[in-house]
Amino acid sequence: MKFTGKNVLITGASKGIGAQIARTLAEFGLKVWINYRSKPELAEALMQEINNNGGKAAIICFDASDENAFAQAIKSIVDSDGELSYLVNNAGITKDKLVLRMSTQDFNDVINANLNSAFIGCKEAFKVMSKQRFGSVVNISSIIGEIGNAGQVNYAASKGAIIAMSKSFAKEAASRNVRYNSITPGFIASDMTDVLSDEIKQTYYKSIPLARFGDAKEVANAVAFLLSDYSSYITGEVLKVNGGLFM
Ligand code: NAP
């Protein structure tokens, strides 16, 4: 994989899919800025792991839904390293409930954590990337944003909107050589899917053509491709990483 830029910021990267994205991008030679919100010990351990393996990593604490904090974080990266070429908006939460039990607060909390944080990141990164006349952003959406799901009205709304938002950013930013793409993972083995019972997992396996949950590494490889020069003519695209569950 070939990368023109040097630095990548990944939100919500101290664990799960975000941590695997950080490991993978470091293996490809990028300096990874690991954003965390609440677990410094996990972020520090990941930074050390990457640095011990010959990669370059730094940690940066902020709440991705806090506009000022996100802007300040990007400024400090650029002050430190002179550029920010890549951003992965990965931070996300769920607050699943059937809709009659879902409060407006539950809805807004998920929109704020998943969609507003991605909007802030896309916008703040564009300020830097448009001046550089170079950049690539990947937004982590979800298969649920494409097909919906009972009990996830809030999550589906946030993830579906990320797809539409990315396409609109892609149209505005193309003249500045800044690309925006989305990835829609299906069921990926992680804390988010570990809560499912074995029985439910077996039911899902039967409906997935590749008959298993995905690995975070398989999402990370797709992120690397969409950030890299190998996808230089791809923008506004939605890349499904779902084992064939939704085609
Ligand atoms: P995870 O293990 O729960 O990790 C999510 C990370 O996001 C956590 O580190 C969390 O930090 C962070 N985060 C949440 N809100 C944040 C905020 N406001 N500011 C900064 N960090 C924040 O989840 P995951 O399974 O790795 O999922 C990663 C992304 O993939 C999410 O966007 C998710 O929706 C998406 N996705 C996952 C799956 C799946 O099967 N796992 C499928 C499709 C899409 P704290 O611990 O501090 O809260």
mmCIF file of C-alpha atoms and ligand atoms in Angstrom:
data_model
loop_
_atom_site.group_PDB
_atom_site.id
_atom_site.type_symbol
_atom_site.label_atom_id
_atom_site.label_comp_id
_atom_site.label_asym_id
_atom_site.label_seq_id
_atom_site.Cartn_x
_atom_site.Cartn_y
_atom_site.Cartn_z
ATOM 1 C CA MET A 1 0.000 0.000 0.000
ATOM 2 C CA LYS A 2 1.358 3.477 -0.887
ATOM 3 C CA PHE A 3 0.738 6.650 1.146
ATOM 4 C CA THR A 4 1.721 10.173 0.128
ATOM 5 C CA GLY A 5 0.888 11.651 3.562
ATOM 6 C CA LYS A 6 2.434 10.927 6.944
ATOM 7 C CA ASN A 7 -0.010 11.406 9.839
ATOM 8 C CA VAL A 8 -3.349 9.797 10.582
ATOM 9 C CA LEU A 9 -5.750 10.557 13.416
ATOM 10 C CA ILE A 10 -8.120 7.765 14.457
ATOM 11 C CA THR A 11 -10.960 8.554 16.856
ATOM 12 C CA GLY A 12 -11.974 6.018 19.509
ATOM 13 C CA ALA A 13 -8.811 4.029 18.837
ATOM 14 C CA SER A 14 -7.789 2.683 22.242
ATOM 15 C CA LYS A 15 -9.688 -0.585 21.695
ATOM 16 C CA GLY A 16 -11.758 -2.655 19.276
ATOM 17 C CA ILE A 17 -11.818 -1.861 15.578
ATOM 18 C CA GLY A 18 -10.121 1.518 16.096
ATOM 19 C CA ALA A 19 -7.109 -0.097 17.795
ATOM 20 C CA GLN A 20 -6.759 -2.579 14.939
ATOM 21 C CA ILE A 21 -6.942 0.282 12.421
ATOM 22 C CA ALA A 22 -4.107 1.985 14.332
ATOM 23 C CA ARG A 23 -1.933 -1.175 14.296
ATOM 24 C CA THR A 24 -2.530 -1.728 10.579
ATOM 25 C CA LEU A 25 -1.840 1.864 9.502
ATOM 26 C CA ALA A 26 1.334 1.902 11.621
ATOM 27 C CA GLU A 27 2.465 -1.269 9.822
ATOM 28 C CA PHE A 28 2.024 0.653 6.542
ATOM 29 C CA GLY A 29 4.384 3.347 7.866
ATOM 30 C CA LEU A 30 1.990 6.102 8.951
ATOM 31 C CA LYS A 31 2.381 7.906 12.252
ATOM 32 C CA VAL A 32 -0.836 7.057 14.078
ATOM 33 C CA TRP A 33 -2.468 9.469 16.515
ATOM 34 C CA ILE A 34 -4.556 7.312 18.829
ATOM 35 C CA ASN A 35 -7.544 9.253 20.144
ATOM 36 C CA TYR A 36 -9.115 8.037 23.379
ATOM 37 C CA ARG A 37 -11.743 9.484 25.666
ATOM 38 C CA SER A 38 -11.829 7.514 28.897
ATOM 39 C CA LYS A 39 -9.205 4.754 29.093
ATOM 40 C CA PRO A 40 -5.657 6.190 29.072
ATOM 41 C CA GLU A 41 -4.156 2.845 30.137
ATOM 42 C CA LEU A 42 -5.449 1.137 26.962
ATOM 43 C CA ALA A 43 -4.274 3.990 24.712
ATOM 44 C CA GLU A 44 -0.821 4.026 26.328
ATOM 45 C CA ALA A 45 -0.446 0.246 26.022
ATOM 46 C CA LEU A 46 -1.367 0.402 22.332
ATOM 47 C CA MET A 47 1.070 3.274 21.721
ATOM 48 C CA GLN A 48 3.865 1.276 23.373
ATOM 49 C CA GLU A 49 2.991 -1.879 21.435
ATOM 50 C CA ILE A 50 3.167 0.016 18.115
ATOM 51 C CA ASN A 51 6.365 1.870 19.029
ATOM 52 C CA ASN A 52 7.995 -1.383 20.256
ATOM 53 C CA ASN A 53 7.139 -2.992 16.914
ATOM 54 C CA GLY A 54 8.996 -0.267 15.022
ATOM 55 C CA GLY A 55 5.964 1.896 14.213
ATOM 56 C CA LYS A 56 5.232 5.495 15.158
ATOM 57 C CA ALA A 57 2.348 6.267 17.513
ATOM 58 C CA ALA A 58 1.161 9.043 19.822
ATOM 59 C CA ILE A 59 -1.913 9.347 22.020
ATOM 60 C CA ILE A 60 -4.332 12.244 22.134
ATOM 61 C CA CYS A 61 -7.232 12.576 24.573
ATOM 62 C CA PHE A 62 -10.464 14.312 23.589
ATOM 63 C CA ASP A 63 -14.191 13.748 23.312
ATOM 64 C CA ALA A 64 -14.836 13.513 19.563
ATOM 65 C CA SER A 65 -18.264 15.111 19.926
ATOM 66 C CA ASP A 66 -16.697 18.238 21.480
ATOM 67 C CA GLU A 67 -16.062 20.647 18.603
ATOM 68 C CA ASN A 68 -13.468 22.805 20.373
ATOM 69 C CA ALA A 69 -11.574 19.796 21.694
ATOM 70 C CA PHE A 70 -11.486 18.118 18.251
ATOM 71 C CA ALA A 71 -10.294 21.350 16.578
ATOM 72 C CA GLN A 72 -7.619 21.818 19.253
ATOM 73 C CA ALA A 73 -6.425 18.222 18.802
ATOM 74 C CA ILE A 74 -6.007 18.675 15.043
ATOM 75 C CA LYS A 75 -4.172 21.944 15.637
ATOM 76 C CA SER A 76 -1.772 20.288 18.075
ATOM 77 C CA ILE A 77 -1.018 17.478 15.569
ATOM 78 C CA VAL A 78 -0.273 20.005 12.828
ATOM 79 C CA ASP A 79 1.801 22.133 15.240
ATOM 80 C CA SER A 80 3.774 19.024 16.197
ATOM 81 C CA ASP A 81 4.234 17.320 12.823
ATOM 82 C CA GLY A 82 3.441 19.953 10.203
ATOM 83 C CA GLU A 83 0.608 18.038 8.521
ATOM 84 C CA LEU A 84 -2.467 15.859 8.916
ATOM 85 C CA SER A 85 -3.207 13.871 5.779
ATOM 86 C CA TYR A 86 -5.623 11.237 7.036
ATOM 87 C CA LEU A 87 -8.541 10.975 9.450
ATOM 88 C CA VAL A 88 -10.598 7.945 10.454
ATOM 89 C CA ASN A 89 -13.852 8.817 12.223
ATOM 90 C CA ASN A 90 -14.302 5.555 14.113
ATOM 91 C CA ALA A 91 -15.692 6.590 17.543
ATOM 92 C CA GLY A 92 -19.152 5.227 18.099
ATOM 93 C CA ILE A 93 -21.633 4.042 20.706
ATOM 94 C CA THR A 94 -24.892 2.110 20.827
ATOM 95 C CA LYS A 95 -27.908 2.628 23.094
ATOM 96 C CA ASP A 96 -30.212 -0.091 21.802
ATOM 97 C CA LYS A 97 -33.892 -0.115 22.765
ATOM 98 C CA LEU A 98 -37.137 -0.883 21.019
ATOM 99 C CA VAL A 99 -38.512 2.395 19.769
ATOM 100 C CA LEU A 100 -41.395 2.743 22.222
ATOM 101 C CA ARG A 101 -38.853 2.594 25.046
ATOM 102 C CA MET A 102 -36.314 4.824 23.311
ATOM 103 C CA SER A 103 -36.316 8.350 24.721
ATOM 104 C CA THR A 104 -35.422 11.378 22.637
ATOM 105 C CA GLN A 105 -32.358 11.620 24.884
ATOM 106 C CA ASP A 106 -31.296 8.077 23.859
ATOM 107 C CA PHE A 107 -31.740 9.102 20.224
ATOM 108 C CA ASN A 108 -29.816 12.353 20.568
ATOM 109 C CA ASP A 109 -26.971 10.770 22.561
ATOM 110 C CA VAL A 110 -26.230 8.305 19.758
ATOM 111 C CA ILE A 111 -26.576 10.943 17.024
ATOM 112 C CA ASN A 112 -24.204 13.158 18.974
ATOM 113 C CA ALA A 113 -21.563 10.477 19.613
ATOM 114 C CA ASN A 114 -21.662 8.899 16.140
ATOM 115 C CA LEU A 115 -22.820 11.489 13.602
ATOM 116 C CA ASN A 116 -21.954 14.865 15.133
ATOM 117 C CA SER A 117 -18.447 13.688 16.013
ATOM 118 C CA ALA A 118 -17.910 12.549 12.404
ATOM 119 C CA PHE A 119 -19.235 15.881 11.090
ATOM 120 C CA ILE A 120 -16.882 17.816 13.356
ATOM 121 C CA GLY A 121 -13.947 15.641 12.306
ATOM 122 C CA CYS A 122 -14.741 15.897 8.581
ATOM 123 C CA LYS A 123 -15.051 19.679 8.845
ATOM 124 C CA GLU A 124 -12.024 20.379 11.049
ATOM 125 C CA ALA A 125 -9.820 18.060 8.974
ATOM 126 C CA PHE A 126 -10.947 19.792 5.787
ATOM 127 C CA LYS A 127 -9.648 23.135 7.082
ATOM 128 C CA VAL A 128 -6.145 21.634 7.196
ATOM 129 C CA MET A 129 -6.404 19.301 4.205
ATOM 130 C CA SER A 130 -7.795 21.945 1.848
ATOM 131 C CA LYS A 131 -4.764 24.131 2.570
ATOM 132 C CA GLN A 132 -2.494 21.123 1.937
ATOM 133 C CA ARG A 133 -4.447 20.346 -1.248
ATOM 134 C CA PHE A 134 -4.315 16.742 -0.081
ATOM 135 C CA GLY A 135 -6.195 14.487 2.310
ATOM 136 C CA SER A 136 -8.302 11.390 2.718
ATOM 137 C CA VAL A 137 -10.998 10.733 5.317
ATOM 138 C CA VAL A 138 -12.710 7.437 6.109
ATOM 139 C CA ASN A 139 -15.911 7.419 8.124
ATOM 140 C CA ILE A 140 -16.880 4.181 9.866
ATOM 141 C CA SER A 141 -20.580 3.694 9.221
ATOM 142 C CA SER A 142 -22.333 0.311 9.589
ATOM 143 C CA ILE A 143 -24.436 -2.182 7.681
ATOM 144 C CA ILE A 144 -27.215 -1.043 10.025
ATOM 145 C CA GLY A 145 -27.081 2.363 8.314
ATOM 146 C CA GLU A 146 -27.874 0.582 5.043
ATOM 147 C CA ILE A 147 -30.554 -1.909 6.078
ATOM 148 C CA GLY A 148 -31.895 -0.693 9.466
ATOM 149 C CA ASN A 149 -32.413 -2.866 12.545
ATOM 150 C CA ALA A 150 -35.086 -3.363 15.180
ATOM 151 C CA GLY A 151 -33.916 -1.850 18.471
ATOM 152 C CA GLN A 152 -31.427 0.444 16.742
ATOM 153 C CA VAL A 153 -33.452 3.362 15.336
ATOM 154 C CA ASN A 154 -30.938 5.817 16.810
ATOM 155 C CA TYR A 155 -27.838 3.896 15.659
ATOM 156 C CA ALA A 156 -29.256 3.266 12.158
ATOM 157 C CA ALA A 157 -30.109 6.966 11.770
ATOM 158 C CA SER A 158 -26.607 8.005 12.806
ATOM 159 C CA LYS A 159 -24.866 5.511 10.521
ATOM 160 C CA GLY A 160 -27.126 6.108 7.511
ATOM 161 C CA ALA A 161 -26.559 9.848 7.826
ATOM 162 C CA ILE A 162 -22.799 9.322 7.886
ATOM 163 C CA ILE A 163 -23.012 7.806 4.393
ATOM 164 C CA ALA A 164 -25.002 10.746 2.972
ATOM 165 C CA MET A 165 -22.791 13.249 4.780
ATOM 166 C CA SER A 166 -19.590 11.663 3.424
ATOM 167 C CA LYS A 167 -20.885 11.869 -0.142
ATOM 168 C CA SER A 168 -21.677 15.565 0.328
ATOM 169 C CA PHE A 169 -18.250 16.277 1.839
ATOM 170 C CA ALA A 170 -16.745 14.355 -1.088
ATOM 171 C CA LYS A 171 -18.491 16.658 -3.585
ATOM 172 C CA GLU A 172 -17.443 19.842 -1.767
ATOM 173 C CA ALA A 173 -13.849 18.764 -1.166
ATOM 174 C CA ALA A 174 -12.908 17.100 -4.459
ATOM 175 C CA SER A 175 -11.593 20.301 -6.043
ATOM 176 C CA ARG A 176 -9.090 20.524 -3.168
ATOM 177 C CA ASN A 177 -7.926 16.933 -3.707
ATOM 178 C CA VAL A 178 -9.505 15.783 -0.438
ATOM 179 C CA ARG A 179 -11.424 12.487 -0.519
ATOM 180 C CA TYR A 180 -14.182 11.216 1.783
ATOM 181 C CA ASN A 181 -15.353 7.610 1.841
ATOM 182 C CA SER A 182 -17.379 5.400 4.180
ATOM 183 C CA ILE A 183 -17.007 1.814 5.298
ATOM 184 C CA THR A 184 -20.002 -0.241 6.357
ATOM 185 C CA PRO A 185 -18.851 -3.166 8.496
ATOM 186 C CA GLY A 186 -21.268 -6.010 9.063
ATOM 187 C CA PHE A 187 -20.910 -8.086 12.219
ATOM 188 C CA ILE A 188 -17.318 -7.812 13.438
ATOM 189 C CA ALA A 189 -15.977 -9.807 16.408
ATOM 190 C CA SER A 190 -15.606 -7.107 19.082
ATOM 191 C CA ASP A 191 -16.960 -5.901 22.440
ATOM 192 C CA MET A 192 -20.013 -4.620 20.534
ATOM 193 C CA THR A 193 -20.847 -8.134 19.234
ATOM 194 C CA ASP A 194 -19.486 -10.106 22.244
ATOM 195 C CA VAL A 195 -22.664 -9.191 24.125
ATOM 196 C CA LEU A 196 -24.707 -11.355 21.699
ATOM 197 C CA SER A 197 -25.592 -14.845 22.961
ATOM 198 C CA ASP A 198 -24.114 -17.890 21.183
ATOM 199 C CA GLU A 199 -27.591 -18.757 19.974
ATOM 200 C CA ILE A 200 -28.038 -15.342 18.315
ATOM 201 C CA LYS A 201 -24.526 -15.554 16.841
ATOM 202 C CA GLN A 202 -25.304 -18.958 15.280
ATOM 203 C CA THR A 203 -28.482 -17.505 13.758
ATOM 204 C CA TYR A 204 -26.494 -14.640 12.240
ATOM 205 C CA TYR A 205 -23.802 -17.002 10.877
ATOM 206 C CA LYS A 206 -26.497 -18.801 8.885
ATOM 207 C CA SER A 207 -27.486 -15.560 7.137
ATOM 208 C CA ILE A 208 -23.917 -14.443 6.343
ATOM 209 C CA PRO A 209 -22.627 -15.979 3.063
ATOM 210 C CA LEU A 210 -19.067 -16.222 4.494
ATOM 211 C CA ALA A 211 -20.694 -17.866 7.583
ATOM 212 C CA ARG A 212 -18.732 -16.024 10.291
ATOM 213 C CA PHE A 213 -18.272 -12.623 11.918
ATOM 214 C CA GLY A 214 -15.530 -10.483 10.428
ATOM 215 C CA ASP A 215 -12.236 -9.709 12.112
ATOM 216 C CA ALA A 216 -11.311 -6.113 12.994
ATOM 217 C CA LYS A 217 -8.205 -6.580 10.823
ATOM 218 C CA GLU A 218 -10.478 -7.070 7.805
ATOM 219 C CA VAL A 219 -12.078 -3.673 8.457
ATOM 220 C CA ALA A 220 -8.640 -2.119 9.025
ATOM 221 C CA ASN A 221 -7.355 -3.397 5.673
ATOM 222 C CA ALA A 222 -10.312 -1.738 3.918
ATOM 223 C CA VAL A 223 -9.611 1.517 5.783
ATOM 224 C CA ALA A 224 -5.963 1.385 4.689
ATOM 225 C CA PHE A 225 -6.986 0.930 1.062
ATOM 226 C CA LEU A 226 -9.424 3.867 1.120
ATOM 227 C CA LEU A 227 -6.886 6.172 2.774
ATOM 228 C CA SER A 228 -4.027 5.125 0.505
ATOM 229 C CA ASP A 229 -2.940 6.294 -2.933
ATOM 230 C CA TYR A 230 -4.284 2.973 -4.265
ATOM 231 C CA SER A 231 -7.797 4.467 -4.052
ATOM 232 C CA SER A 232 -6.845 7.872 -5.455
ATOM 233 C CA TYR A 233 -9.789 7.936 -7.917
ATOM 234 C CA ILE A 234 -12.372 6.820 -5.328
ATOM 235 C CA THR A 235 -14.393 9.379 -3.388
ATOM 236 C CA GLY A 236 -17.934 9.421 -1.984
ATOM 237 C CA GLU A 237 -17.907 5.626 -2.055
ATOM 238 C CA VAL A 238 -19.345 3.147 0.439
ATOM 239 C CA LEU A 239 -17.247 0.016 0.907
ATOM 240 C CA LYS A 240 -19.115 -2.916 2.455
ATOM 241 C CA VAL A 241 -17.086 -5.206 4.728
ATOM 242 C CA ASN A 242 -19.818 -7.630 5.704
ATOM 243 C CA GLY A 243 -19.077 -11.170 4.480
ATOM 244 C CA GLY A 244 -21.793 -10.806 1.855
ATOM 245 C CA LEU A 245 -24.609 -10.222 4.359
ATOM 246 C CA PHE A 246 -25.902 -7.254 2.354
ATOM 247 C CA MET A 247 -25.010 -6.912 -1.332
HETATM 248 P P1 NAP B 1 -15.964 -0.309 20.777
HETATM 249 O O1 NAP B 1 -15.059 -1.459 21.067
HETATM 250 O O2 NAP B 1 -17.097 -0.034 21.682
HETATM 251 O O3 NAP B 1 -15.061 0.983 20.628
HETATM 252 C C1 NAP B 1 -15.624 2.235 20.370
HETATM 253 C C2 NAP B 1 -14.624 3.275 20.767
HETATM 254 O O4 NAP B 1 -15.180 4.572 20.509
HETATM 255 C C3 NAP B 1 -14.283 3.235 22.244
HETATM 256 O O5 NAP B 1 -12.872 3.306 22.382
HETATM 257 C C4 NAP B 1 -14.928 4.498 22.794
HETATM 258 O O6 NAP B 1 -14.224 5.092 23.859
HETATM 259 C C5 NAP B 1 -14.857 5.400 21.594
HETATM 260 N N1 NAP B 1 -15.764 6.524 21.689
HETATM 261 C C6 NAP B 1 -17.106 6.526 21.782
HETATM 262 N N2 NAP B 1 -17.568 7.776 21.841
HETATM 263 C C7 NAP B 1 -16.484 8.592 21.799
HETATM 264 C C8 NAP B 1 -16.296 9.988 21.818
HETATM 265 N N3 NAP B 1 -17.336 10.844 21.921
HETATM 266 N N4 NAP B 1 -15.041 10.486 21.743
HETATM 267 C C9 NAP B 1 -13.978 9.650 21.633
HETATM 268 N N5 NAP B 1 -14.092 8.317 21.625
HETATM 269 C C10 NAP B 1 -15.322 7.792 21.702
HETATM 270 O O7 NAP B 1 -16.612 -0.445 19.322
HETATM 271 P P2 NAP B 1 -16.094 -1.148 17.985
HETATM 272 O O8 NAP B 1 -16.836 -2.400 17.825
HETATM 273 O O9 NAP B 1 -14.609 -1.167 17.938
HETATM 274 O O10 NAP B 1 -16.677 -0.114 16.901
HETATM 275 C C11 NAP B 1 -15.883 0.882 16.268
HETATM 276 C C12 NAP B 1 -16.732 1.547 15.197
HETATM 277 O O11 NAP B 1 -17.178 0.565 14.261
HETATM 278 C C13 NAP B 1 -17.994 2.217 15.750
HETATM 279 O O12 NAP B 1 -18.244 3.415 15.036
HETATM 280 C C14 NAP B 1 -19.080 1.191 15.454
HETATM 281 O O13 NAP B 1 -20.345 1.783 15.341
HETATM 282 C C15 NAP B 1 -18.587 0.635 14.128
HETATM 283 N N6 NAP B 1 -19.108 -0.682 13.805
HETATM 284 C C16 NAP B 1 -18.854 -1.752 14.604
HETATM 285 C C17 NAP B 1 -19.361 -3.004 14.250
HETATM 286 C C18 NAP B 1 -19.088 -4.226 15.079
HETATM 287 O O14 NAP B 1 -19.597 -5.298 14.745
HETATM 288 N N7 NAP B 1 -18.303 -4.150 16.137
HETATM 289 C C19 NAP B 1 -20.122 -3.143 13.101
HETATM 290 C C20 NAP B 1 -20.362 -2.025 12.304
HETATM 291 C C21 NAP B 1 -19.852 -0.796 12.669
HETATM 292 P P3 NAP B 1 -14.736 4.948 25.391
HETATM 293 O O15 NAP B 1 -14.345 3.551 25.769
HETATM 294 O O16 NAP B 1 -14.011 6.001 26.098
HETATM 295 O O17 NAP B 1 -16.233 5.176 25.345
#
